[in-house]
Coordinates of C-alpha atoms in Angstrom, one line a residue:
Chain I
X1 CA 68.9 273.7 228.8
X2 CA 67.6 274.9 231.9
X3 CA 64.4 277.6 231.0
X4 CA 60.9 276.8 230.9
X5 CA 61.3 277.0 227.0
X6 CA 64.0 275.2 226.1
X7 CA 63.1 273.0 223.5
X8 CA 65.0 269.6 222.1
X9 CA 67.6 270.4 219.4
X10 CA 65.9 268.9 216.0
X11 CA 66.6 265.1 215.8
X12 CA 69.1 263.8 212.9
X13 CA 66.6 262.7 210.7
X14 CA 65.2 266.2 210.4
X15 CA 66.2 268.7 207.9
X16 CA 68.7 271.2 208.5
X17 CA 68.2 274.5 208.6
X18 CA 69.5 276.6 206.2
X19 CA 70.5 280.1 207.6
X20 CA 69.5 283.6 206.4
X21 CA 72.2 286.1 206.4
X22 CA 70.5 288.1 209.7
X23 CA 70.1 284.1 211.0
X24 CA 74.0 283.8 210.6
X25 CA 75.0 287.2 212.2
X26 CA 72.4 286.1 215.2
X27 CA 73.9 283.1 215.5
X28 CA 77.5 283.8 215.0
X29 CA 76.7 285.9 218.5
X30 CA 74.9 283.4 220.3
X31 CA 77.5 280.5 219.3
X32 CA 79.7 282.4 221.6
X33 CA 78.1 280.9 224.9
X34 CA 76.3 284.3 225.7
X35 CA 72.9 284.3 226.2
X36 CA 71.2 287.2 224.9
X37 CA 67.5 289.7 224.9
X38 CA 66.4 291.2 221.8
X39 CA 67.9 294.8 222.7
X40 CA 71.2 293.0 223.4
X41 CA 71.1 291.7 220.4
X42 CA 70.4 294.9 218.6
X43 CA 72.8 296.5 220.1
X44 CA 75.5 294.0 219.1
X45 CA 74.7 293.6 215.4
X46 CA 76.2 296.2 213.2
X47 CA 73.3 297.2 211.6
X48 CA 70.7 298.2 214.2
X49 CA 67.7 296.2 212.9
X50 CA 63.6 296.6 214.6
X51 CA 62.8 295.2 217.3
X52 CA 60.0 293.1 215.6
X53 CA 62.9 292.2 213.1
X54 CA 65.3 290.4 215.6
X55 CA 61.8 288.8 217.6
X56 CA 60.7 287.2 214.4
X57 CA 64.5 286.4 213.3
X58 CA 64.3 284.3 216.6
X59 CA 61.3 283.2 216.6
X60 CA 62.0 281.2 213.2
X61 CA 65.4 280.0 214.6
X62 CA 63.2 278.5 217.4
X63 CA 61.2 276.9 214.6
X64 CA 64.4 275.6 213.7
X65 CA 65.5 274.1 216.6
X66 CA 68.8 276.3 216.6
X67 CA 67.8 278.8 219.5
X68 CA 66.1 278.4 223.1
X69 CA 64.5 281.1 225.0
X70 CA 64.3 281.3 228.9
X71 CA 62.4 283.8 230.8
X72 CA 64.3 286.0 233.5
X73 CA 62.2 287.7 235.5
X74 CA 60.2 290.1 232.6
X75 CA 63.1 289.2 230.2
X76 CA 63.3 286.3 227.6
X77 CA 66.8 285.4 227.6
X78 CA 67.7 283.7 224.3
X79 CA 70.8 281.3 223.5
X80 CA 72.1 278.5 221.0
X81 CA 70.6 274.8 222.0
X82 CA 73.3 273.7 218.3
X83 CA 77.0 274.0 218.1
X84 CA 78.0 275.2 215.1
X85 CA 79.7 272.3 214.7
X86 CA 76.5 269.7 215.7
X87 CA 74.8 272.1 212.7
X88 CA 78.0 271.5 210.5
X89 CA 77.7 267.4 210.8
X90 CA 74.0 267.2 210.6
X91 CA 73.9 269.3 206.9
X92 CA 76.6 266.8 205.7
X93 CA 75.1 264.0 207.7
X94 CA 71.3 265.0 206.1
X95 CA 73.0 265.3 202.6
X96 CA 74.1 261.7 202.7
X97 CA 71.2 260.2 204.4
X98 CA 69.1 259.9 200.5
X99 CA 72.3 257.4 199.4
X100 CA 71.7 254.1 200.8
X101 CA 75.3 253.6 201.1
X102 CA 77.5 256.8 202.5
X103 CA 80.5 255.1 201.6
X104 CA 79.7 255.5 198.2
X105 CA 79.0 259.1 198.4
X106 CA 81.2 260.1 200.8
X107 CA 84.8 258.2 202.0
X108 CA 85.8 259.8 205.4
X109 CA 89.3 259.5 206.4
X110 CA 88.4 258.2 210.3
X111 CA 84.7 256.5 208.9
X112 CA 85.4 252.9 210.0
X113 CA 87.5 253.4 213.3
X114 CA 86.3 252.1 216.5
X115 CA 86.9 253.2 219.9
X116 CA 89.1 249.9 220.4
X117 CA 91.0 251.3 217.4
X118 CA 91.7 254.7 218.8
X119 CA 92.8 253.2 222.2
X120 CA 95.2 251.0 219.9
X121 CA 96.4 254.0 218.0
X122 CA 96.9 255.5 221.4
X123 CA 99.2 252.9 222.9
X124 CA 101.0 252.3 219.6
X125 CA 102.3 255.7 219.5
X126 CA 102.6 255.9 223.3
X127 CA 105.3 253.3 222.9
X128 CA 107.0 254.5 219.5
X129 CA 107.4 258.1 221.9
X130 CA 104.5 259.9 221.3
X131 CA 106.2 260.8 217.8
X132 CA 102.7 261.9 216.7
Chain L
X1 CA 76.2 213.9 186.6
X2 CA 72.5 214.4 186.1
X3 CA 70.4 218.1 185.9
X4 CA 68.5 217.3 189.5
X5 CA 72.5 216.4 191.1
X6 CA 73.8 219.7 189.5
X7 CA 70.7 221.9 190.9
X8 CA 70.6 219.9 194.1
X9 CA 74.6 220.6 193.9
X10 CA 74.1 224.3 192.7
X11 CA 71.9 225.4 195.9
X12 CA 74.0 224.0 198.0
X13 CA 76.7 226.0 196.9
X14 CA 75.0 228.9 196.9
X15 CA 73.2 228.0 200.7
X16 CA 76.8 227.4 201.9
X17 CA 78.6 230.4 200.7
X18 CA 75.1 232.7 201.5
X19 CA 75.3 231.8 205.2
X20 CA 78.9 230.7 205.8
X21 CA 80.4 233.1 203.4
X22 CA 80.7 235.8 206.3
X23 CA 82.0 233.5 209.0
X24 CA 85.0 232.7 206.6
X25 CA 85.7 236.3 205.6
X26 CA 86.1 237.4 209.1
X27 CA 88.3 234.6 209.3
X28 CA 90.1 235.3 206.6
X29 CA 90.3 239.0 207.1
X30 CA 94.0 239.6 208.4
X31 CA 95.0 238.2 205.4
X32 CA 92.8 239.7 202.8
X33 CA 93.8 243.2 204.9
X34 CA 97.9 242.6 203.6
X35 CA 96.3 242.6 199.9
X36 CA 93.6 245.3 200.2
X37 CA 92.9 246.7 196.3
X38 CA 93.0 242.9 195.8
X39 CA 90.7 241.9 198.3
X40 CA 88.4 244.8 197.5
X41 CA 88.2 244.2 193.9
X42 CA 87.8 240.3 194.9
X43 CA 84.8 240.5 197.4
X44 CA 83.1 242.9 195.4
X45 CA 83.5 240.2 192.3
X46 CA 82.5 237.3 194.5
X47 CA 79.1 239.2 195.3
X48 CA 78.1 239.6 191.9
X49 CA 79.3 236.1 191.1
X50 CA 77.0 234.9 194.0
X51 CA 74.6 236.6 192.4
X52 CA 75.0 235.0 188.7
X53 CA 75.3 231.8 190.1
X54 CA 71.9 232.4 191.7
X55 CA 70.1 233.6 188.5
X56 CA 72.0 230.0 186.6
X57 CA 69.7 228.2 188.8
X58 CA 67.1 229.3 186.0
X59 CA 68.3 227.6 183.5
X60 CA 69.3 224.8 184.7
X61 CA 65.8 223.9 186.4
X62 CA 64.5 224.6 182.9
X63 CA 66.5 221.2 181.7
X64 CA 64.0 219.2 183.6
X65 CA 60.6 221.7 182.8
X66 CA 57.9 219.4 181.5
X67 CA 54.7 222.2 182.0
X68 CA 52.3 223.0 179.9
X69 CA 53.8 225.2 176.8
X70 CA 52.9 228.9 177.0
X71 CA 54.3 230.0 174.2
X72 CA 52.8 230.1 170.7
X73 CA 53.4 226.5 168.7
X74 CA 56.0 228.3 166.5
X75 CA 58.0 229.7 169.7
X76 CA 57.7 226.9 172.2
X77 CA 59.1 225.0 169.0
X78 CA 62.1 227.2 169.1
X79 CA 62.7 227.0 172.6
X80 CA 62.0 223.1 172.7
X81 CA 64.8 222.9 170.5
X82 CA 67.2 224.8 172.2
X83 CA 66.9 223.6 175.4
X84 CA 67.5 220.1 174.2
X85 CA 70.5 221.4 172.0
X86 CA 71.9 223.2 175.6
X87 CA 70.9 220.4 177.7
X88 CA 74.7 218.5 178.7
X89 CA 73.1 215.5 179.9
X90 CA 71.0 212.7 178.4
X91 CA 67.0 212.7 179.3
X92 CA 66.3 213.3 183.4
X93 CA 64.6 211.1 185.3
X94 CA 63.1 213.4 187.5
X95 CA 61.1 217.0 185.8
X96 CA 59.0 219.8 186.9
X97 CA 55.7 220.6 185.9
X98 CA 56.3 224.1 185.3
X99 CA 56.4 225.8 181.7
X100 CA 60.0 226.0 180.6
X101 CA 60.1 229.5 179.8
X102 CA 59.3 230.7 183.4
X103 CA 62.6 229.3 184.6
X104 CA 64.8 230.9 181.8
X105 CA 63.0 234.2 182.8
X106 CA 64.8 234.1 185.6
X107 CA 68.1 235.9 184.4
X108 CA 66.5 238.3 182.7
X109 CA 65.0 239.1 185.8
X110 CA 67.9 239.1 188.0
X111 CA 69.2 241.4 185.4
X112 CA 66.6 243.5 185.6
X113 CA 67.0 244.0 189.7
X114 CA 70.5 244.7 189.5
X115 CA 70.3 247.3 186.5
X116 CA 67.1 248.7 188.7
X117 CA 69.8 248.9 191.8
X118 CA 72.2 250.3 189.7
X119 CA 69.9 252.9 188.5
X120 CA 68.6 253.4 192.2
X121 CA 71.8 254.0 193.2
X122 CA 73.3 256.5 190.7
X123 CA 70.2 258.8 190.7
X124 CA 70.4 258.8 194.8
X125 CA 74.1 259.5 194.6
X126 CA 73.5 262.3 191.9
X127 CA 71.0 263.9 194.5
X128 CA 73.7 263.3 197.9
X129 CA 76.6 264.9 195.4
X130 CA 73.9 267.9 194.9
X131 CA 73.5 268.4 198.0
X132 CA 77.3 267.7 199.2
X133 CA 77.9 270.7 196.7
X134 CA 75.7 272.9 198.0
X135 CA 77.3 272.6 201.6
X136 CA 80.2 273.1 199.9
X137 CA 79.5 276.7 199.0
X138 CA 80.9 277.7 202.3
X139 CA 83.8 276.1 201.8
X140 CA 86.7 277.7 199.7
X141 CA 89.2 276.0 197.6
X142 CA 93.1 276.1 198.2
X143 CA 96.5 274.6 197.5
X144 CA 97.3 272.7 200.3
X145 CA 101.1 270.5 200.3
X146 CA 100.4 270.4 196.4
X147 CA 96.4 268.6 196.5
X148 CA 93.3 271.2 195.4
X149 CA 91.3 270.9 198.4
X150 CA 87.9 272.5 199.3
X151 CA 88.4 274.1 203.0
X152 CA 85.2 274.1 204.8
X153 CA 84.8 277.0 207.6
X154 CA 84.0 274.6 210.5
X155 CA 86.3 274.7 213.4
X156 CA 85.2 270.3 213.9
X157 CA 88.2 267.9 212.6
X158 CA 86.8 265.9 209.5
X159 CA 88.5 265.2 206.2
X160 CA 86.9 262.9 203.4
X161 CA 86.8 262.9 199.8
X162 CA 83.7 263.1 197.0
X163 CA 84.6 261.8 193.5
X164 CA 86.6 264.5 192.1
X165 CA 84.0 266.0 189.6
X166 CA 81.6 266.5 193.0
X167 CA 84.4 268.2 194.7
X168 CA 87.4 266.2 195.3
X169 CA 89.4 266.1 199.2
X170 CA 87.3 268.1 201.9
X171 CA 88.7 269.4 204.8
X172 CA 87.7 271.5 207.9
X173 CA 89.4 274.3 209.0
X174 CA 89.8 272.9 212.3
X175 CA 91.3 269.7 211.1
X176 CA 93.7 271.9 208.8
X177 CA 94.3 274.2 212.3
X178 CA 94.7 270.5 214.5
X179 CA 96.8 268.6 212.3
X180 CA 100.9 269.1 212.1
X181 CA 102.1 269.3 208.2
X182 CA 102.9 265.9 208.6
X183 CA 99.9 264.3 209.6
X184 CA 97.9 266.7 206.9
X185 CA 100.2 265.3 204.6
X186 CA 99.3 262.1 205.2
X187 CA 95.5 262.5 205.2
X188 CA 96.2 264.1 201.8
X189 CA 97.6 261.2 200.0
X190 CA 95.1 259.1 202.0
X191 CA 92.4 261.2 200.3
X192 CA 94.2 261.1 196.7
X193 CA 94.6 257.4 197.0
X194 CA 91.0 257.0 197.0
X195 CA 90.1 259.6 194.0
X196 CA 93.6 257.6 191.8
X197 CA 92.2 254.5 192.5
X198 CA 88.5 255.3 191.9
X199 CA 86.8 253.9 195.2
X200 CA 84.1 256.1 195.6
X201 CA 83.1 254.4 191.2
X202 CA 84.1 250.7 193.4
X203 CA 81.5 251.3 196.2
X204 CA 78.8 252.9 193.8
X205 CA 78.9 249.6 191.4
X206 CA 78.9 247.3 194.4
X207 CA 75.9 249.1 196.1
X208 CA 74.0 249.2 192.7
X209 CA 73.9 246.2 191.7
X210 CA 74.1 244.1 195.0
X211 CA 71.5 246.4 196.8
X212 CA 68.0 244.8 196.4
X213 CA 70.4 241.0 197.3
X214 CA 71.7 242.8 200.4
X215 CA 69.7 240.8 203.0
X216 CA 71.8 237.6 202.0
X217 CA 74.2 237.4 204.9
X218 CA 77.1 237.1 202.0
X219 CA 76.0 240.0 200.2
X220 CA 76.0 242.1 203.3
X221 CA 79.4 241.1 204.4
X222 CA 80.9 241.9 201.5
X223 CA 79.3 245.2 201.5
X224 CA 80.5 245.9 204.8
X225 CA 83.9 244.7 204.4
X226 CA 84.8 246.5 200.8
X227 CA 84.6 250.0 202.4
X228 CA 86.9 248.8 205.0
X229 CA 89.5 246.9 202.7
X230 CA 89.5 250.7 200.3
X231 CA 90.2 252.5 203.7
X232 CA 93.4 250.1 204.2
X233 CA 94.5 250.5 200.4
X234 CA 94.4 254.2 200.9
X235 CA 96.3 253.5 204.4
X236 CA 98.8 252.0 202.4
X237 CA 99.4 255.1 199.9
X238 CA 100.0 257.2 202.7
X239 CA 102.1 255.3 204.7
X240 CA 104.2 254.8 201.7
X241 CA 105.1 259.0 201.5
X242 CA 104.5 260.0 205.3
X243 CA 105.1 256.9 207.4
X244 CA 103.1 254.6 209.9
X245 CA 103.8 257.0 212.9
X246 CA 102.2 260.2 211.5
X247 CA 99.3 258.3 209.8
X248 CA 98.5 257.1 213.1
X249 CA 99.1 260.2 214.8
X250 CA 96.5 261.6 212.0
X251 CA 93.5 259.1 212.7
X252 CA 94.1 259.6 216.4
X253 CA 93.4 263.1 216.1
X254 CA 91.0 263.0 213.7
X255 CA 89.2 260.1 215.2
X256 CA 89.0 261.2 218.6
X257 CA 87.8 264.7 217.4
X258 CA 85.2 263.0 215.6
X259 CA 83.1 261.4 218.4
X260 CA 82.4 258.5 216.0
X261 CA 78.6 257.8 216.8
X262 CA 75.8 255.8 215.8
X263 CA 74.5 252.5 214.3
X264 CA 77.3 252.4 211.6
X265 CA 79.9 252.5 214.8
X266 CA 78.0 250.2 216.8
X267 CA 77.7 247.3 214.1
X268 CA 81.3 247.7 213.2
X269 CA 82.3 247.7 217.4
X270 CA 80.8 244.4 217.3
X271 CA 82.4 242.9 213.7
X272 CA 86.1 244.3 215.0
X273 CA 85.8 244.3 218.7
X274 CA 89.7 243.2 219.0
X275 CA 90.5 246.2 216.4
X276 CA 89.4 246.8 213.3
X277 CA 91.9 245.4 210.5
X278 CA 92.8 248.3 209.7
X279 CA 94.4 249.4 212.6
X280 CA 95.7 246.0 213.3
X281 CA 97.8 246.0 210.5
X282 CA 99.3 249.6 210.6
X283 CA 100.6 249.1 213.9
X284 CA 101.7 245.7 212.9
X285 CA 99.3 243.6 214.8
X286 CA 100.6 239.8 214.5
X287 CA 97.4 237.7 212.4
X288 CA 96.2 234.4 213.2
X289 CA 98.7 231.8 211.3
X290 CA 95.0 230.4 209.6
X291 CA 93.9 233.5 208.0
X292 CA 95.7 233.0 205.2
X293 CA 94.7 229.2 204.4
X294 CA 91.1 230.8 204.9
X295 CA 91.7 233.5 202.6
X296 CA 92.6 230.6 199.5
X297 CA 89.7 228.9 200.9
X298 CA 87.7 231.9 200.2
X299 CA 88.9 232.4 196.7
X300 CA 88.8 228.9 195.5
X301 CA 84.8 228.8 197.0
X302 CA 84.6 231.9 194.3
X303 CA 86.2 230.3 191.8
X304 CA 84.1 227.1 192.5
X305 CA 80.8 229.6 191.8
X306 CA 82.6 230.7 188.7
X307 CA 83.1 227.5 187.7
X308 CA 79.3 226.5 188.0
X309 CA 78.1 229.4 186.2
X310 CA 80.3 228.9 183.2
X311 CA 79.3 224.6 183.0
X312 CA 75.8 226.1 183.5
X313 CA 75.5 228.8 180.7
X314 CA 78.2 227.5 178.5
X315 CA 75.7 224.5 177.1
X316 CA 73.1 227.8 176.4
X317 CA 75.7 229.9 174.7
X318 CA 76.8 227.3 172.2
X319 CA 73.5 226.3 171.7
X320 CA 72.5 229.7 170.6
X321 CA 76.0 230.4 168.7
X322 CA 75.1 226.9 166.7
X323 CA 71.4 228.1 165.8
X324 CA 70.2 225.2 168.4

């Protein structure tokens, strides 16, 4: 994050936002690594929305800790501070934090591996041939 | 063997196993990992019998209780009577000025915590499935190598599985994309193993009832280690149909994609920090030749609870079955 704008992704105790289905198309473009002005934007989404459309769109995905804004020059340059992904893990991650035991909820396949364990995984199969 | 030597003898069982119990599970865990379903089923027994064995304490100090009767003439009668009929040993030297009845309240509490945990825990679960649902509405359901899966449209490698009613084996698209058939295969009947063999009910009971005892250091072990043993049974399924190679190939991938973070990583780092069991015994890791004397130890130190919590109540049931 390098504007004057930029603002800290939401922390993982925070609720998740939820996106609308403009919210989705905006960020579907800005999860591309592009960073983007409101007219950019218009001109990429398929339905040509108002200007004050897109700048309040954005302005509540900065609410939500999803998008940063950084002035250039005259320009407010906007982009994605959250993967998809990092959005992905904290809805699943917020959905299980209520249950004061996730295992009971939710039993993930890699849940109790530790880095010693991957670097043992690693030489196992290093010396069965890389067969993975 | 008087009431004060088999309370005196009672808390010390229970002191030992609270604060050594832990020390001798890690100990013993190499072993218990070669019999994980049994292990699981075992620890998560052992807890609750801790936990019995506790609330016996009641009425056993209610042998020696000499208070002031609380209860109406007719009732303390009644109880008076009982007690003597239950009590295995001839008149103790030694009592407690404390009305008997608040002693023998003392199960009915400890039933009342765990049903309260219980309770606790289902209704929280009931609101995480909710929820786990409603993510899963951008997720779309598919036949993969013969397993109904729900295919979530995230390009991130995860893969676990929700009791089947709340939606069964979940997958990412980018694990299904990262993954050869093999491996998918493999985290498949890893997945399956742990809806067939009803974990995810294992781990709810366990939390429920165990969660307002879960700052005893033996109550937290075992709820640290059963999750861990259910991961190695479900190991076990799928190396069965796919192989240890390819199952290791599989948590490789997926575990490295995951970027395993956080507190949950950092407390098991320290409790495995030569490898966790489980990965020690899928790529054949020797074990320590005195796990497995350790393991016996741990089960007879159960069975001794069992045993005290059967010589305890026993007396009480008869008493009651012969109308005191």
């Amino acid at each position: 994050m390098t504007g004057t704008n930029a603002q800290v992704p939401a922390g993982r105790d925070e609720v998740p936002a939820r996106l609308g289905a403009l919210e989705s198309q905006i960020m579907e473009l800005l999860w591309r690594g592009e960073e983007f002005t409101v007219r950019e934007l218009i001109a990429r989404l398929p339905t040509e929305p108002a200007y004050t459309t897109i700048a309040t769109v954005l302005s509540n995905l900065k609410k939500k800790e999803l998008v940063c804004a950084r002035k250039e020059g005259h320009a407010t340059r906007y982009f994605a501070c959250v993967a998809r992904e990092e959005l992905t893990v904290r809805r699943i991650e917020h959905a299980l934090e209520s249950s004061g035991d996730r295992e009971a909820a939710m039993l993930h396949f890699v849940g109790t591996l530790t880095d010693t364990d991957l670097e043992l995984l690693r030489r196992f199969l290093e010396q069965r041939g890389g067969s993975a | 063997m008087t009431t004060v030597l088999m309370a005196v003898m009672l808390v010390s069982v229970l002191l030992l196993a609270a604060f050594g119990g832990p020390w001798l599970l890690r100990q013993a865990a190499p072993a218990l990992a070669t019999v994980p379903r049994l292990a699981a089923t075992t620890l998560a027994a052992t807890a609750l019998i801790w936990i019995a064995a506790l609330l016996a304490l009641g009425p056993v100090v209610a042998w020696v209780s000499r208070g002031p009767a609380w209860l109406p003439a007719e009732a303390a009668e009644v109880c008076s009577r009982c007690l003597a009929a239950a009590t295995p040993f001839s008149e103790s030297l030694v009592s407690v000025a404390i009305p008997a009845v608040l002693p023998l309240v003392l199960p009915l509490l400890g039933f009342g915590v765990a049903a309260a945990g219980l309770w606790r825990e289902f209704s929280q679960l009931r609101q995480t499935r909710h929820r786990l649902t409603h993510q899963l509405r951008e997720s779309h359901e598919a036949t993969v190598l013969g397993h109904r899966v729900s295919i979530m449209s995230d390009d991130s490698c995860f893969a676990y599985s929700l009791p089947r009613r709340a939606g069964g084996i979940v997958l990412s698209r980018g694990a299904v994309a990262s993954l050869s058939p093999a491996e998918l295969a493999a985290v498949l009947q890893h997945e399956e193993a742990h809806l067939r063999q009803r974990h995810h009910l294992l781990l709810a009971l366990l939390g429920g009832v165990t969660h307002y005892f879960r700052r005893v250091p033996l109550i937290q072990a075992v709820r640290d280690a059963v999750p861990h043993y259910l991961e190695i049974a479900a190991d076990q399924s799928a190396k069965r149909v796919t192989g240890t190679a390819v199952l290791a190939g599989a948590l490789l991938k997926l575990g490295t994609s995951a970027g395993i973070a956080g507190d949950a990583h950092a407390r098991s780092a320290v409790l495995h920090a030569a490898g966790s069991e489980r990965v020690r015994l899928l790529i054949g890791a020797p074990r320590p030749p005195a796990s497995t004397a350790l393991a016996v130890a741990a089960g007879a130190y159960t069975v001794m609870l069992l045993t005290a919590i059967v010589s305890v109540n026993t007396p009480y049931l008869l008493a009651v079955v012969a109308g005191c």
